[in-house]
Amino acid sequence: MKNILKNNGLKRLIEIATIKKKTVIAAIVLLVISASASFLPYISIYCIASEILATFSNTLVALNTEKIYKFIWLLIIGGIINILSYFAALCLLHKAAFEAIYKMKIDVLRHFTRLPLGFSIRMGSGNIRKILDEDIGNTEEFLAHQFPDLIYTIASCVITIVILVCVDWRYGAVCLATISIGIYILGLAFRTDSAKKHMQDVFKANAEMNNLAVEYVRGISVLKLFNTTLVTFEKFYDVIKRYTKSAIQYTLKLEKTLAAYTVLIHNIYLFMIPIIIFLGRSTNDYDVFVSKTVFYIVVAPAITVTMLKVVHLISKTFQIQYGIQNMDKVLQEPIIKPVSSEKDLINSYDIEFKNVTFNYDNNNKTPALDNVNFISKSNKVTAIVGASGSGKTTIAHLIPRFYDVQYGNIMIGGVDIRQIDLNKLMTLVGFVFQDDYLFKKSIRDNIGMGREGATGEEIIAAAKSAYCHEFITKLPQGYDTIIGSKNVHLSGGERQRISIARAILQDSPIIILDEATAFNDAENEYLIQKSFNKLLENKTVIMIAHRLNTVKNADQIIVMDKGKIVEVGVHNDLIENKEIYYSMWETYSQAQLWRIGGKGNE
Ligand code: ADP
C-alpha cells in the first residue's frame, strides 16, 4: 500500500494540506506577510497621533508634515500589501486545495475499483457518497478557507506577542506567561483520550444522523401511508438520542477547562496589576510609564480575540480529521490481489464449493456459510432454497469474489477463483439480480453494457430474445429512451426483462440468478420465464429461488439452513425424503392455494 497511510490525525491532515508543498509554502509566506502588513496601519496611526500630540504639548515645535506624510504612505502601503498578499495566498490555497481534493478523490475511487465488490455492498451507497462528497468536500473547504484563516490568525498572534515583548519585556513576560498557561489549559481540554473519544462520538453520531435523516425523508411517503410516527423510525430516533447524549457529555467534559481558559485570557490585564504597581513605584519617567501601561491595557486584551479564533479554527480541524479518518478506512481496506500468473486452465464451467466456510465479520461466532460442499454442473440448473438468512445470497456473492472465503476453495472448471484474473472472472459470471439496477441512460446503453462494443443489431437481438423489443419500440424515443426520465414509466417486469436482455448480450457461461420475490402479472411472468429459458440455455446456472414452483424442474436443489447444506437432490426425491424441503413445499403449496382462493373470492 502507498505511504499515504503512514500518518494519522493532525499529521495526516498536514500531509494532505501539503500535497502541493511549494504552493502551500508560498501561500503561508504570503499570509505571514499579510498578517505583518496588517499591523502597519495601526503602527502608522500610533506614530501620527504621537507626532500630533507632541506638537500640542510643545507649541514651539512645528508639526512635521513630511514625517506625517511618510506615515500616511506607510499606512496605505501596509493596507495594500495586506489585501494583495492575502488575496494571492487565497488564490494559491484554493488551487492547492482543489488539486489535493482531486488527488484524494482519485486515490479513493481507484482503491474502490480494487476492492472486493462486497465492500461497497457492506458499506452502502449512502456512506460511499458521504465520503466522496462530504468528507472530502469538507476537507477542501477547510484547506481553501479555514486553513488560510488559521495561518493568518496564528501569524497575527505571534506578531502581537513579539510586539508585546519588544515594547517592554517585563510587561511582555507577564502577557507571555498568561498566554502560555492558557495554551496549557487548552491542551488539557483537547488532548486527553477521553476528550478525544467524546469528540469522535459526537462526529460519528452526527454523521449517522445526517445519513438517517436523508433515509427518513426518502421514506416519508411510506411512513405517512402507514401513519407511522417518528418513534417507530427507531434507528433515526436512537441516533438523535445518541448524538444528544454524546454532545452533552463532550460539552460537560470541556466545560471547566474552556471556562478557565476564557476567563484567564479575557482578564489578561489583571495579571499585569502587580507589575504595574511595581514599575510605578520604581520609575522616574512617568510619561513613558503611563504611555506603556495604557498601551498594554489596550493591546493585551486584543490578543484574546485572536486566540479565541485560533481555538475555534483548531476545533474545526478535529472535524476534518474525522472525515479524513473515514476516507482512510477505505484506503486501508485490503484490495483483491491481482493474480501473478493467470492459470487459464479452466476445463469446464462446473462450479465447485469445497469445504467453504465464510464469515462476514470475524467476531461473529456463527458463520454465514459453514463447511459448504457442492458441485454445480455445466448446462445444469442448481437451485438454492432455504429460509431467509440461511446463506443463499452469500453463496451467490462468493462466486464472482464479492468477498473472499476464509476457509476452503471455490473452483470454476477445476481452478480456484482466486487464481483467475478478476476481469476474466467477471466475464465468466453473469448476474441477474432481484433488484435489477438500471442506469439513468438510454435503454440501448443499458442493454449494451452487457458487452463492450456490442453492435446495434446485437443489442436489438438481445432485446428480442428477452421479449422487450416490442414494448421498447412503442416508446416515443424507442431504444434512445432514457430510463428514469420524466414520463418514462416501466413496469417491474419490463425493467427485469431489460436486465435479462443485458445478461443475454453478455452471454457468460455461468449465470447467477436471484429470482424476484415480487409477483408479476401473468403476462409478465410468462414473458420473463420465456426470456429466462433463452438466457439459461447451455449455461451453468445457480438460481436463488424464492418461489418453489420455479425450482421443481431444477437438475439439483440445495436446501440451506443456518449456513449449512441440509439436503441435496431433485424435487421428487426431496419430497419423498419428507424433511425440510418437504415441509417448505407443503407451506408453499398451501400459500398458493390461499392465493388462488383469495383471488377467487374477490
Ligand atoms: P439469504 O440470502 O438466505 O437470505 P444471506 O446469505 O443474505 O441469506 O445471509 C446469511 C447470513 O449472513 C445471515 O445471518 C445474514 O445476517 C448475514 N449477512 C448477510 N449479508 C451480510 C453482510 N453484508 N454483512 C454481515 N452479515 C451479513
XYZ file of C-alpha atoms and ligand atoms in Angstrom:
629
model
C 0.000 0.000 0.000
C 1.096 3.560 -0.636
C 2.797 5.688 2.001
C -0.435 7.710 2.064
C -1.405 5.968 5.296
C 1.786 6.339 7.303
C 0.288 9.173 9.327
C -2.939 9.821 11.114
C -4.601 12.667 12.984
C -3.110 16.125 12.585
C -0.032 14.779 10.777
C -2.274 13.217 8.150
C -4.181 16.491 7.744
C -0.890 18.349 7.259
C 0.216 15.663 4.813
C -2.936 16.229 2.758
C -2.751 20.018 3.080
C 0.776 19.978 1.722
C 0.268 17.645 -1.219
C 1.230 20.719 -3.271
C 4.079 21.603 -0.946
C 5.637 24.529 -2.833
C 2.295 26.222 -3.476
C 1.261 25.861 0.159
C 4.619 27.162 1.453
C 4.362 30.185 -0.893
C 0.811 30.800 0.398
C 1.951 30.556 4.027
C 4.741 33.087 3.359
C 2.198 35.439 1.744
C -0.165 35.013 4.711
C 2.628 35.864 7.176
C 3.472 38.948 5.068
C -0.210 39.889 5.001
C -0.576 39.469 8.764
C 2.577 41.514 9.383
C 1.420 44.241 6.985
C -1.912 44.409 8.792
C -0.043 45.959 11.748
C 1.456 48.768 9.657
C -1.728 50.931 9.561
C -2.054 50.686 13.365
C 1.608 51.498 13.890
C 1.316 54.424 11.430
C -1.768 55.807 13.197
C 0.007 55.446 16.535
C 3.049 57.339 15.187
C 0.909 60.067 13.566
C -1.057 60.503 16.804
C 2.188 60.695 18.854
C 3.590 63.287 16.427
C 0.458 65.457 16.673
C 0.306 65.078 20.454
C 3.994 66.102 20.726
C 3.257 69.407 18.920
C 0.239 70.005 21.189
C 2.300 69.633 24.373
C 5.148 71.753 22.971
C 3.904 74.736 20.945
C 7.443 75.664 20.000
C 7.789 72.599 17.809
C 6.113 72.795 14.386
C 4.159 69.853 13.029
C 6.496 67.697 10.936
C 4.182 67.230 7.944
C 6.827 65.418 5.929
C 7.052 62.758 8.640
C 3.268 62.545 8.849
C 3.016 62.050 5.065
C 5.552 59.236 5.338
C 3.376 57.519 7.941
C 0.299 58.043 5.777
C 2.149 56.350 2.898
C 3.198 53.558 5.265
C -0.450 53.181 6.266
C -1.613 52.979 2.635
C 1.196 50.631 1.571
C 0.567 48.420 4.638
C -3.135 48.194 3.745
C -2.400 47.388 0.090
C 0.215 44.722 0.941
C -2.189 43.231 3.476
C -5.025 42.919 0.943
C -2.940 41.855 -2.071
C -0.860 39.217 -0.302
C -3.966 37.768 1.387
C -5.733 37.646 -1.982
C -2.743 35.956 -3.652
C -2.462 33.446 -0.767
C -6.171 32.602 -1.065
C -5.824 32.012 -4.805
C -2.837 29.729 -4.266
C -4.552 27.810 -1.451
C -7.733 27.340 -3.498
C -5.631 25.902 -6.297
C -3.715 23.659 -3.878
C -6.974 22.604 -2.171
C -8.623 21.616 -5.459
C -5.568 19.668 -6.511
C -5.375 17.928 -3.113
C -9.080 17.046 -3.286
C -8.742 15.828 -6.841
C -5.902 13.550 -5.756
C -7.825 12.304 -2.713
C -10.913 11.507 -4.775
C -8.876 9.729 -7.434
C -6.988 7.745 -4.754
C -10.216 6.667 -3.069
C -12.011 5.842 -6.322
C -9.004 3.940 -7.675
C -8.850 1.994 -4.431
C -12.580 1.279 -4.633
C -12.118 -0.344 -8.011
C -9.555 -2.738 -6.491
C -11.699 -3.664 -3.514
C -13.964 -6.683 -3.463
C -17.456 -5.651 -4.583
C -18.794 -6.889 -1.293
C -17.135 -3.946 0.410
C -19.377 -1.492 -1.454
C -22.419 -3.630 -0.645
C -21.497 -3.704 3.037
C -20.669 -0.029 3.192
C -23.775 1.121 1.386
C -24.008 3.735 -1.346
C -25.019 6.434 1.191
C -21.777 6.087 3.096
C -19.664 5.957 -0.038
C -21.336 9.134 -1.281
C -20.740 10.755 2.098
C -17.016 10.026 1.980
C -16.570 11.219 -1.589
C -18.876 14.193 -1.254
C -18.981 15.444 2.306
C -15.800 14.213 3.983
C -13.521 15.060 1.090
C -15.603 18.181 0.265
C -15.255 19.487 3.831
C -11.515 18.961 3.607
C -11.485 21.136 0.501
C -13.440 23.838 2.307
C -11.074 23.638 5.237
C -7.952 23.837 3.087
C -9.248 26.696 0.954
C -10.955 28.769 3.670
C -10.230 27.858 7.279
C -6.584 26.928 6.761
C -5.600 30.442 5.486
C -7.594 31.936 8.360
C -5.736 29.717 10.791
C -2.274 30.643 9.452
C -3.209 34.339 9.310
C -4.546 34.299 12.848
C -1.577 32.377 14.251
C 0.813 34.810 12.488
C -1.114 37.795 13.931
C -0.933 36.182 17.359
C 2.815 35.641 17.133
C 3.438 39.191 15.863
C 1.277 40.654 18.652
C 3.229 38.633 21.209
C 6.549 39.804 19.697
C 5.335 43.425 19.867
C 4.165 42.936 23.449
C 7.556 41.521 24.436
C 9.560 44.142 22.494
C 7.826 47.295 23.786
C 8.635 46.378 27.409
C 9.938 42.895 28.176
C 8.616 42.994 31.776
C 5.006 43.588 30.748
C 5.632 41.253 27.797
C 6.824 38.475 30.108
C 3.604 38.689 32.154
C 1.473 38.537 28.984
C 3.518 35.642 27.654
C 3.233 33.721 30.934
C -0.576 34.184 30.992
C -0.924 33.096 27.354
C 1.278 30.037 27.985
C -0.879 28.972 30.946
C -3.959 29.446 28.696
C -2.464 27.250 25.985
C -1.565 24.605 28.582
C -5.167 24.588 29.857
C -6.427 24.257 26.292
C -4.096 21.317 25.813
C -5.633 19.713 28.900
C -9.082 20.181 27.378
C -8.425 18.691 23.972
C -5.536 16.291 24.371
C -6.907 13.772 26.867
C -8.014 10.418 25.497
C -11.494 10.744 26.946
C -11.980 14.200 25.328
C -10.831 12.753 22.000
C -13.217 9.825 22.403
C -16.173 12.084 23.230
C -15.359 14.231 20.238
C -15.222 11.176 17.940
C -18.580 10.025 19.336
C -20.152 13.384 18.531
C -18.815 13.399 14.968
C -19.832 9.778 14.427
C -23.366 10.304 15.741
C -23.651 13.496 13.724
C -22.624 11.708 10.519
C -25.074 8.856 11.163
C -27.822 11.332 11.992
C -27.305 13.117 8.676
C -27.409 9.827 6.797
C -30.535 8.597 8.501
C -32.222 11.962 8.087
C -31.879 11.523 4.318
C -33.277 7.984 4.593
C -36.140 9.272 6.713
C -37.026 11.984 4.210
C -36.860 9.468 1.356
C -39.193 7.096 3.171
C -41.573 9.776 4.379
C -44.300 8.756 1.928
C -44.275 5.203 3.257
C -44.297 6.479 6.820
C -47.287 8.681 6.103
C -49.066 5.892 4.297
C -48.808 3.671 7.336
C -49.429 6.540 9.703
C -46.087 5.792 11.334
C -44.735 8.158 13.939
C -41.157 9.301 14.391
C -40.607 6.938 17.310
C -41.239 3.923 15.108
C -38.431 5.083 12.878
C -36.287 3.653 15.611
C -32.819 3.913 14.151
C -33.233 7.612 13.474
C -34.696 8.267 16.879
C -31.887 6.317 18.573
C -29.155 8.168 16.756
C -30.692 11.544 17.672
C -30.664 10.444 21.309
C -27.084 9.184 20.987
C -25.992 12.445 19.393
C -27.658 14.479 22.152
C -26.051 12.341 24.828
C -22.550 12.464 23.377
C -22.806 16.216 22.636
C -23.800 16.879 26.266
C -21.014 14.625 27.567
C -18.484 16.339 25.352
C -19.652 19.801 26.423
C -19.523 18.838 30.100
C -16.050 17.436 29.618
C -14.813 20.742 28.192
C -16.907 22.956 30.446
C -14.398 23.634 33.218
C -11.219 23.849 31.180
C -12.713 26.061 28.466
C -14.308 28.329 31.076
C -10.948 28.613 32.888
C -9.208 29.379 29.591
C -11.737 32.060 28.579
C -11.668 33.765 31.984
C -7.861 33.724 32.046
C -7.379 35.098 28.534
C -10.119 37.741 28.834
C -8.608 39.059 32.043
C -5.017 39.111 30.923
C -4.572 42.740 32.090
C -5.491 41.757 35.668
C -2.268 39.729 35.827
C -0.382 42.890 34.990
C -1.571 44.760 38.102
C 1.330 43.579 40.332
C 3.917 44.558 37.705
C 2.170 47.930 37.109
C 2.393 48.642 40.856
C 5.999 47.502 40.986
C 7.104 49.543 37.935
C 5.025 52.568 39.006
C 6.839 52.678 42.316
C 10.313 52.355 40.870
C 10.033 54.607 37.787
C 11.255 58.198 37.393
C 9.833 58.784 33.936
C 6.079 58.857 34.448
C 5.324 59.917 30.839
C 6.871 56.705 29.471
C 5.404 54.594 32.305
C 1.846 55.866 31.686
C 2.033 55.541 27.893
C 3.396 51.970 28.136
C 0.836 50.951 30.736
C -2.027 52.342 28.644
C -0.556 50.572 25.596
C -0.587 47.178 27.385
C -4.017 47.639 28.913
C -5.387 48.405 25.441
C -3.367 45.970 23.310
C -3.053 42.902 25.577
C -6.827 42.108 25.626
C -6.875 42.368 21.816
C -4.831 39.198 21.668
C -7.639 37.330 23.425
C -9.924 37.758 20.411
C -7.232 36.367 18.135
C -6.541 33.448 20.460
C -10.205 32.503 20.731
C -10.365 32.486 16.948
C -7.355 30.138 16.895
C -9.207 27.802 19.305
C -12.306 27.834 17.111
C -10.288 27.093 13.980
C -8.317 24.326 15.693
C -11.550 22.667 16.837
C -12.611 22.699 13.160
C -9.526 20.657 12.293
C -10.772 17.813 14.523
C -13.919 17.513 12.445
C -11.905 17.447 9.250
C -9.605 14.817 10.754
C -12.663 12.655 11.436
C -13.684 12.884 7.768
C -10.157 12.011 6.678
C -10.209 9.007 9.023
C -13.329 7.752 7.216
C -11.601 8.123 3.897
C -8.508 6.352 5.234
C -10.643 3.448 6.413
C -11.491 2.852 2.749
C -7.855 3.209 1.718
C -6.833 0.691 4.380
C -9.247 -1.985 3.159
C -7.219 -4.817 1.621
C -7.552 -4.949 -2.141
C -8.126 -8.047 -4.223
C -4.642 -9.181 -5.107
C -4.164 -9.499 -8.838
C -3.022 -12.981 -9.853
C 0.640 -13.080 -10.778
C 0.339 -15.777 -13.393
C -3.001 -16.414 -14.915
C -3.648 -20.111 -14.700
C -6.079 -20.277 -17.527
C -6.642 -23.956 -17.232
C -10.408 -23.842 -16.875
C -11.541 -27.129 -18.378
C -15.284 -26.662 -17.921
C -17.721 -24.263 -16.313
C -18.548 -26.517 -13.388
C -18.603 -24.654 -10.088
C -17.399 -26.450 -7.006
C -17.620 -25.348 -3.385
C -15.033 -27.301 -1.364
C -15.312 -27.061 2.440
C -16.258 -23.405 2.192
C -16.661 -21.536 5.461
C -17.286 -17.801 5.325
C -17.942 -15.178 7.939
C -18.751 -11.529 7.128
C -17.404 -10.458 10.456
C -14.529 -12.256 12.168
C -16.055 -11.528 15.568
C -19.230 -13.329 14.600
C -19.430 -16.796 16.116
C -21.870 -18.286 13.616
C -20.503 -18.102 10.081
C -22.775 -17.165 7.167
C -21.609 -20.381 5.445
C -20.395 -23.376 7.387
C -18.405 -26.073 5.587
C -20.412 -25.931 2.375
C -19.693 -28.548 -0.299
C -21.464 -28.937 -3.633
C -20.874 -29.087 -7.387
C -22.970 -27.162 -9.861
C -22.565 -28.803 -13.257
C -22.272 -27.103 -16.644
C -25.529 -26.947 -18.604
C -27.478 -27.730 -15.455
C -29.629 -25.657 -13.158
C -28.776 -25.730 -9.460
C -31.456 -24.138 -7.332
C -30.712 -22.960 -3.813
C -33.602 -22.736 -1.397
C -33.876 -22.092 2.295
C -35.250 -19.702 4.858
C -34.279 -16.056 4.849
C -30.768 -15.653 6.276
C -29.798 -19.253 5.533
C -26.905 -18.231 3.251
C -28.318 -18.360 -0.302
C -27.214 -14.850 -1.332
C -23.835 -15.367 0.295
C -23.198 -18.392 -1.958
C -24.107 -16.267 -4.982
C -21.873 -13.389 -3.910
C -18.832 -15.566 -3.274
C -18.658 -16.918 -6.845
C -17.638 -13.590 -8.507
C -15.425 -12.812 -5.450
C -17.552 -10.054 -3.912
C -15.826 -11.451 -0.845
C -13.012 -13.975 -0.426
C -13.668 -17.107 1.600
C -11.792 -17.624 4.844
C -11.633 -21.413 4.582
C -11.953 -23.812 1.684
C -11.990 -23.207 -2.050
C -14.390 -22.214 -4.767
C -13.374 -23.650 -8.118
C -14.511 -22.978 -11.655
C -13.521 -25.739 -14.067
C -11.027 -27.063 -11.523
C -9.280 -23.685 -10.949
C -9.551 -21.785 -7.676
C -11.320 -18.495 -8.457
C -8.524 -16.626 -6.649
C -6.216 -17.836 -9.423
C -8.427 -16.447 -12.158
C -7.833 -12.905 -13.369
C -10.621 -10.748 -11.929
C -11.640 -9.245 -15.276
C -11.805 -12.711 -16.748
C -13.869 -13.927 -13.792
C -16.319 -11.080 -14.385
C -16.783 -12.167 -17.984
C -17.338 -15.763 -16.854
C -20.112 -14.896 -14.424
C -23.315 -13.088 -15.344
C -25.756 -11.872 -12.727
C -29.458 -11.219 -12.834
C -30.301 -9.642 -9.516
C -33.615 -9.345 -7.804
C -33.480 -5.554 -7.654
C -32.048 -5.059 -11.094
C -30.084 -1.939 -11.425
C -30.783 0.136 -14.475
C -28.772 3.284 -15.073
C -30.166 6.666 -15.998
C -29.088 6.149 -19.549
C -30.781 5.127 -22.782
C -32.275 1.651 -22.998
C -29.721 0.934 -25.735
C -26.846 1.811 -23.381
C -28.364 -0.162 -20.517
C -28.557 -3.309 -22.613
C -25.240 -2.557 -24.377
C -23.444 -2.567 -21.026
C -23.652 -6.363 -21.194
C -20.805 -6.467 -23.700
C -18.402 -3.742 -24.647
C -18.517 -2.914 -28.345
C -21.835 -4.685 -28.988
C -23.401 -3.516 -32.257
C -26.899 -2.029 -32.538
C -28.144 -5.243 -34.172
C -26.777 -7.378 -31.363
C -28.486 -5.156 -28.798
C -31.801 -5.436 -30.624
C -31.366 -9.209 -30.977
C -30.798 -9.489 -27.210
C -33.850 -7.317 -26.559
C -35.914 -9.568 -28.819
C -34.702 -12.680 -27.002
C -35.730 -11.086 -23.700
C -39.133 -10.125 -25.138
C -38.644 -6.423 -24.665
C -38.270 -5.270 -28.266
C -41.999 -4.830 -28.639
C -42.573 -2.502 -25.692
C -39.321 -0.608 -26.366
C -40.350 0.229 -29.921
C -43.670 1.525 -28.626
C -41.906 4.135 -26.500
C -41.701 7.575 -28.198
C -37.900 7.510 -28.322
C -37.610 3.736 -28.724
C -34.154 2.446 -27.811
C -32.999 6.007 -27.091
C -35.491 6.438 -24.247
C -33.658 7.495 -21.114
C -34.616 5.250 -18.217
C -35.775 7.211 -15.212
C -36.524 10.401 -17.163
C -39.848 12.197 -16.957
C -42.892 10.417 -18.383
C -40.990 7.137 -18.828
C -42.672 4.554 -16.692
C -41.516 0.962 -16.960
C -43.185 -1.785 -15.003
C -41.133 -4.042 -12.702
C -41.429 -6.857 -15.248
C -40.255 -4.623 -18.101
C -37.267 -3.434 -16.096
C -36.357 -7.014 -15.282
C -36.595 -8.028 -18.925
C -34.228 -5.196 -19.918
C -31.684 -6.543 -17.474
C -32.223 -10.057 -18.768
C -31.517 -8.687 -22.270
C -28.292 -7.251 -20.874
C -27.333 -10.651 -19.452
C -28.250 -12.383 -22.744
C -25.936 -9.986 -24.562
C -23.171 -10.653 -22.029
C -23.525 -14.368 -22.799
C -21.478 -15.545 -19.811
C -21.092 -19.298 -19.423
C -22.202 -19.055 -15.782
C -25.413 -17.328 -14.741
C -26.352 -16.496 -11.197
C -29.983 -15.739 -10.957
C -31.563 -14.127 -7.955
C -35.173 -14.783 -8.680
C -37.577 -11.921 -7.988
C -39.753 -12.247 -4.923
C -42.374 -9.842 -6.194
C -45.217 -11.334 -8.155
C -45.548 -10.083 -11.679
C -48.795 -10.120 -13.569
C -49.446 -13.302 -15.519
C -48.306 -11.934 -18.886
C -45.082 -10.506 -17.499
C -44.435 -13.708 -15.572
C -44.853 -15.716 -18.729
C -42.528 -13.471 -20.755
C -39.906 -13.441 -18.001
C -39.932 -17.216 -17.820
C -39.566 -17.414 -21.605
C -36.636 -14.968 -21.584
C -35.031 -16.933 -18.774
C -35.222 -20.073 -20.889
C -33.316 -18.247 -23.614
C -30.775 -16.831 -21.139
C -30.131 -20.101 -19.368
C -29.584 -22.241 -22.457
C -26.326 -24.218 -22.147
C -25.156 -22.390 -19.058
C -24.097 -23.319 -15.557
C -26.999 -21.860 -13.646
C -27.197 -21.132 -9.956
C -30.655 -19.953 -9.081
C -31.574 -18.461 -5.742
C -35.191 -19.392 -5.616
C -37.899 -17.771 -3.592
C -40.878 -19.453 -5.238
C -40.673 -23.204 -5.182
C -42.647 -23.767 -8.386
C -39.625 -22.468 -10.344
C -37.234 -24.985 -8.770
C -39.376 -28.021 -9.426
C -37.600 -28.699 -12.698
C -34.088 -27.841 -11.480
C -31.410 -30.505 -12.030
C -30.301 -30.160 -8.439
C -31.883 -28.497 -5.431
C -29.722 -27.468 -2.496
C -31.550 -26.800 0.750
C -29.802 -24.407 3.119
C -30.379 -23.898 6.802
C -28.334 -21.586 9.038
C -25.364 -21.552 6.670
C -25.282 -25.328 6.188
C -26.442 -27.569 3.375
C -29.079 -29.805 4.886
C -30.460 -31.533 1.803
C -29.489 -32.060 -1.836
C -31.451 -33.715 -4.607
C -34.165 -33.340 -7.216
C -37.700 -32.298 -6.376
C -39.312 -35.734 -6.282
C -36.562 -37.275 -4.155
C -36.655 -34.415 -1.699
C -40.423 -34.670 -1.410
C -40.084 -38.384 -0.678
C -37.451 -37.625 1.984
C -40.149 -35.747 3.905
C -37.682 -33.446 5.588
C -37.100 -29.678 5.383
C -37.784 -29.320 1.648
C -40.972 -31.343 2.031
C -42.321 -29.029 4.732
C -41.268 -25.973 2.716
C -43.134 -27.364 -0.256
C -46.217 -28.046 1.874
C -46.206 -24.489 3.197
C -45.646 -23.109 -0.279
C -48.483 -25.161 -1.786
C -50.833 -24.041 0.978
C -49.901 -20.419 0.303
C -50.542 -20.875 -3.412
C -53.965 -22.377 -2.713
C -54.709 -19.493 -0.373
C -53.618 -17.027 -3.031
C -55.820 -18.582 -5.696
C -58.680 -18.850 -3.212
C -58.165 -15.225 -2.221
C -58.340 -14.123 -5.823
C -61.394 -16.213 -6.406
C -63.177 -14.618 -3.501
C -62.557 -11.107 -4.676
P -30.314 -15.445 2.429
O -29.896 -14.989 1.068
O -30.552 -16.913 2.507
O -31.471 -14.674 2.962
P -27.794 -14.336 3.295
O -26.764 -15.065 2.510
O -28.154 -12.980 2.827
O -29.104 -15.210 3.446
O -27.325 -14.227 4.808
C -26.671 -15.265 5.518
C -26.204 -14.707 6.863
O -25.202 -13.738 6.661
C -27.302 -14.024 7.651
O -27.102 -14.340 9.003
C -27.084 -12.567 7.394
O -27.495 -11.805 8.513
C -25.581 -12.491 7.230
N -25.217 -11.415 6.272
C -25.657 -11.285 5.016
N -25.081 -10.193 4.414
C -24.259 -9.651 5.342
C -23.370 -8.524 5.352
N -23.210 -7.762 4.270
N -22.689 -8.261 6.484
C -22.825 -9.039 7.570
N -23.625 -10.127 7.636
C -24.346 -10.433 6.536
